[in-house]
C-alpha positions as semicolon CSV with decimal commas, in nm:
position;residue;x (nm);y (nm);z (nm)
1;X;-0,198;0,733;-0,744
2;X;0,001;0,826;-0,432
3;X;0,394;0,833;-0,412
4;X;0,497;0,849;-0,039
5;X;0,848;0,895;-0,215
6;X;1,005;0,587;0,024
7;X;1,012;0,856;0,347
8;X;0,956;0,655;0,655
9;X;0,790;0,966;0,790
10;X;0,479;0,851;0,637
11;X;0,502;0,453;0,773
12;X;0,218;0,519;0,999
13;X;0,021;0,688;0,730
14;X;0,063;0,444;0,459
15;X;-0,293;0,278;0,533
16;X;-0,476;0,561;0,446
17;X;-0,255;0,587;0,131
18;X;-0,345;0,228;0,058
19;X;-0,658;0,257;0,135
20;X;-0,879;0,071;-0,182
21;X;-0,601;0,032;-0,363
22;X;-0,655;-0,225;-0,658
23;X;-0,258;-0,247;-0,754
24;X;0,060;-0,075;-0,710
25;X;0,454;-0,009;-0,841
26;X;0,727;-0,037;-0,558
27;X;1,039;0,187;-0,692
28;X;1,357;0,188;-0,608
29;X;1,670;0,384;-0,780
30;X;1,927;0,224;-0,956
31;X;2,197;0,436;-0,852
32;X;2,143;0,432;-0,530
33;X;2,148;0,020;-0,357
34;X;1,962;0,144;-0,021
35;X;1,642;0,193;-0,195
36;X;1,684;-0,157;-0,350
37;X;1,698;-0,292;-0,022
38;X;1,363;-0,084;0,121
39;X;1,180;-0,283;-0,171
40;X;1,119;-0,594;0,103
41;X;0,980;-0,360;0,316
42;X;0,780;-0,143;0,172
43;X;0,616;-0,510;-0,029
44;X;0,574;-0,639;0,324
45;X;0,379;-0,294;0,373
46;X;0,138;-0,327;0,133
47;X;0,064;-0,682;0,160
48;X;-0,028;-0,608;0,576
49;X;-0,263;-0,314;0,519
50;X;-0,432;-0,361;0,208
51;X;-0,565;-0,710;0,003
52;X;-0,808;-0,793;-0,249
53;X;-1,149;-0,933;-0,152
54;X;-1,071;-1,294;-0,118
55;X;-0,782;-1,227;0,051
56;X;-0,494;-1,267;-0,246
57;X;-0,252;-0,974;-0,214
58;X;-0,232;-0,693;-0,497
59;X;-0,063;-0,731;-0,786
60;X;0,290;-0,551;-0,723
61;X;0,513;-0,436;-1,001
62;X;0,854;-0,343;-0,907
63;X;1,013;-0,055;-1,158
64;X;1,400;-0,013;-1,156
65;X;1,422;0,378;-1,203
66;X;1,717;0,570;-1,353
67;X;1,793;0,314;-1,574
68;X;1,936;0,610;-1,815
69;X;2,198;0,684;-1,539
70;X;2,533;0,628;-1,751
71;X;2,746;0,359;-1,626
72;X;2,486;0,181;-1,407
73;X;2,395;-0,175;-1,440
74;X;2,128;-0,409;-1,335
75;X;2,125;-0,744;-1,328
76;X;1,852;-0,867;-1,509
77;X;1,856;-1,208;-1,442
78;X;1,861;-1,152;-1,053
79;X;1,578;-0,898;-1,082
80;X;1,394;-1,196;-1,220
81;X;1,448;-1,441;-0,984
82;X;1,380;-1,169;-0,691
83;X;1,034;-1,055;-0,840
84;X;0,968;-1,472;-0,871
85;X;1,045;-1,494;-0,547
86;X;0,865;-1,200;-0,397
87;X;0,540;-1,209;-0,523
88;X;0,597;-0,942;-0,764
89;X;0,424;-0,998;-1,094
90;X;0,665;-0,837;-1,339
91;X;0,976;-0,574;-1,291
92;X;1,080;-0,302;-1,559
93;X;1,399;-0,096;-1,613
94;X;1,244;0,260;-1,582
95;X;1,351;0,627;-1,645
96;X;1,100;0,893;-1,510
97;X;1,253;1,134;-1,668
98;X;1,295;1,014;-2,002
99;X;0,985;0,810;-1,984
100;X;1,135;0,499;-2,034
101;X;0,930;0,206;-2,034
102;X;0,648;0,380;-1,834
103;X;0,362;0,327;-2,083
104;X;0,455;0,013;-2,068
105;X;0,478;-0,049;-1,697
106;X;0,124;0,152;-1,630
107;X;-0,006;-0,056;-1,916
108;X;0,072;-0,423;-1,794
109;X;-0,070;-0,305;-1,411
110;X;-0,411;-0,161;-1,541
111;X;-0,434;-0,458;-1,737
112;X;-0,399;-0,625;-1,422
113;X;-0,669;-0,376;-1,292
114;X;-0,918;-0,495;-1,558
115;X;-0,863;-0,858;-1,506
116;X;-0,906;-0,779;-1,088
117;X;-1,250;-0,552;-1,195
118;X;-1,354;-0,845;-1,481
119;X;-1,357;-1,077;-1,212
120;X;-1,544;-0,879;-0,929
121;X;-1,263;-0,904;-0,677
122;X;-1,313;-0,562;-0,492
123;X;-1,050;-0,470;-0,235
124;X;-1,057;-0,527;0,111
125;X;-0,909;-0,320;0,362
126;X;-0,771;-0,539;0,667
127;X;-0,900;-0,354;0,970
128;X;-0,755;-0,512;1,272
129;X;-0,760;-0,202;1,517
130;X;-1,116;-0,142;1,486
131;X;-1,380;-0,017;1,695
132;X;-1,737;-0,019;1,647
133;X;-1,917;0,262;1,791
134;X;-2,324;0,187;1,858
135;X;-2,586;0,465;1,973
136;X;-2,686;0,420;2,352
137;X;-3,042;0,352;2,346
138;X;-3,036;0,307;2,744
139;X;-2,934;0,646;2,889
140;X;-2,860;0,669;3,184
141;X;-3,242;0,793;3,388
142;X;-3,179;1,154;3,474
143;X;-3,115;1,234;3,822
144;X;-3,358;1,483;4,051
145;X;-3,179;1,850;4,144
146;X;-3,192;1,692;4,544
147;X;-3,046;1,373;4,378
148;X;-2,745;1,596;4,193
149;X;-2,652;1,837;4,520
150;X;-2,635;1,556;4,757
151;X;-2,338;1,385;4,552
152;X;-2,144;1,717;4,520
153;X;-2,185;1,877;4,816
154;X;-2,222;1,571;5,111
């Protein structure tokens, strides 16, 4: 499990973090509406670099953390219709630190997992900047000593 903790700094590093990756939770905090609005993002993130063998994206759970902040609200109903809309399987009102709904956020995804594994759908890691590197079995023939001081010292 990695956590890149939403810093950008580690955009260009994400597909080594996603690297095999069967599933995954996108969180954002409650309290705080910017990190709701990263969600898209960091979605469109995962569903670039990493995809399952025939070519169907992850499943994605979104978790709502902090949900034990006092006085903050969520609205469920347009939590629904975004994770509908957005290819996310399921969303959950989380609390880290009082381990609110958790268990049962980790549960539903590795029950995802299992279905994924039951199937034989390994992942597939897009590679689009690739290079293939090949042994050389031509060298170049090897030049004489005359052959070598004529082209540095003519």
């Amino acid at each position: 499990m990695w956590d890149v903790a939403g810093h950008e700094r580690f955009g260009t590093m994400t597909r080594v973090y996603y690297k095999y990756a069967i599933a995954a939770f996108i969180v954002f905090d409650v309290s705080r509406p910017a990190t709701f609005e990263a969600v898209a993002k960091w979605r469109q993130d995962v569903n670039d670099k990493v995809v399952l063998a025939n070519n169907q994206p992850i499943p994605l759970i979104l978790l709502a953390n902090k949900c034990d902040i006092p006085g903050v609200t969520i609205d469920n109903e347009a939590l629904d219709e975004y994770t509908k809309a957005n290819g996310f399987l399921a969303w959950y009102k989380t609390s880290a630190q009082d381990n609110i709904n958790i268990d049962s956020a980790m549960q539903f995804l590795v029950s995802k997992i299992l279905e994924i594994s039951k199937e034989n759908r390994p992942v597939q890691v897009p590679t689009p900047n690739t290079v293939v590197l090949t042994p050389n079995n031509n060298p170049p023939a090897q030049k004489t000593m005359d052959e070598r001081l004529k082209e540095c010292c003519n």
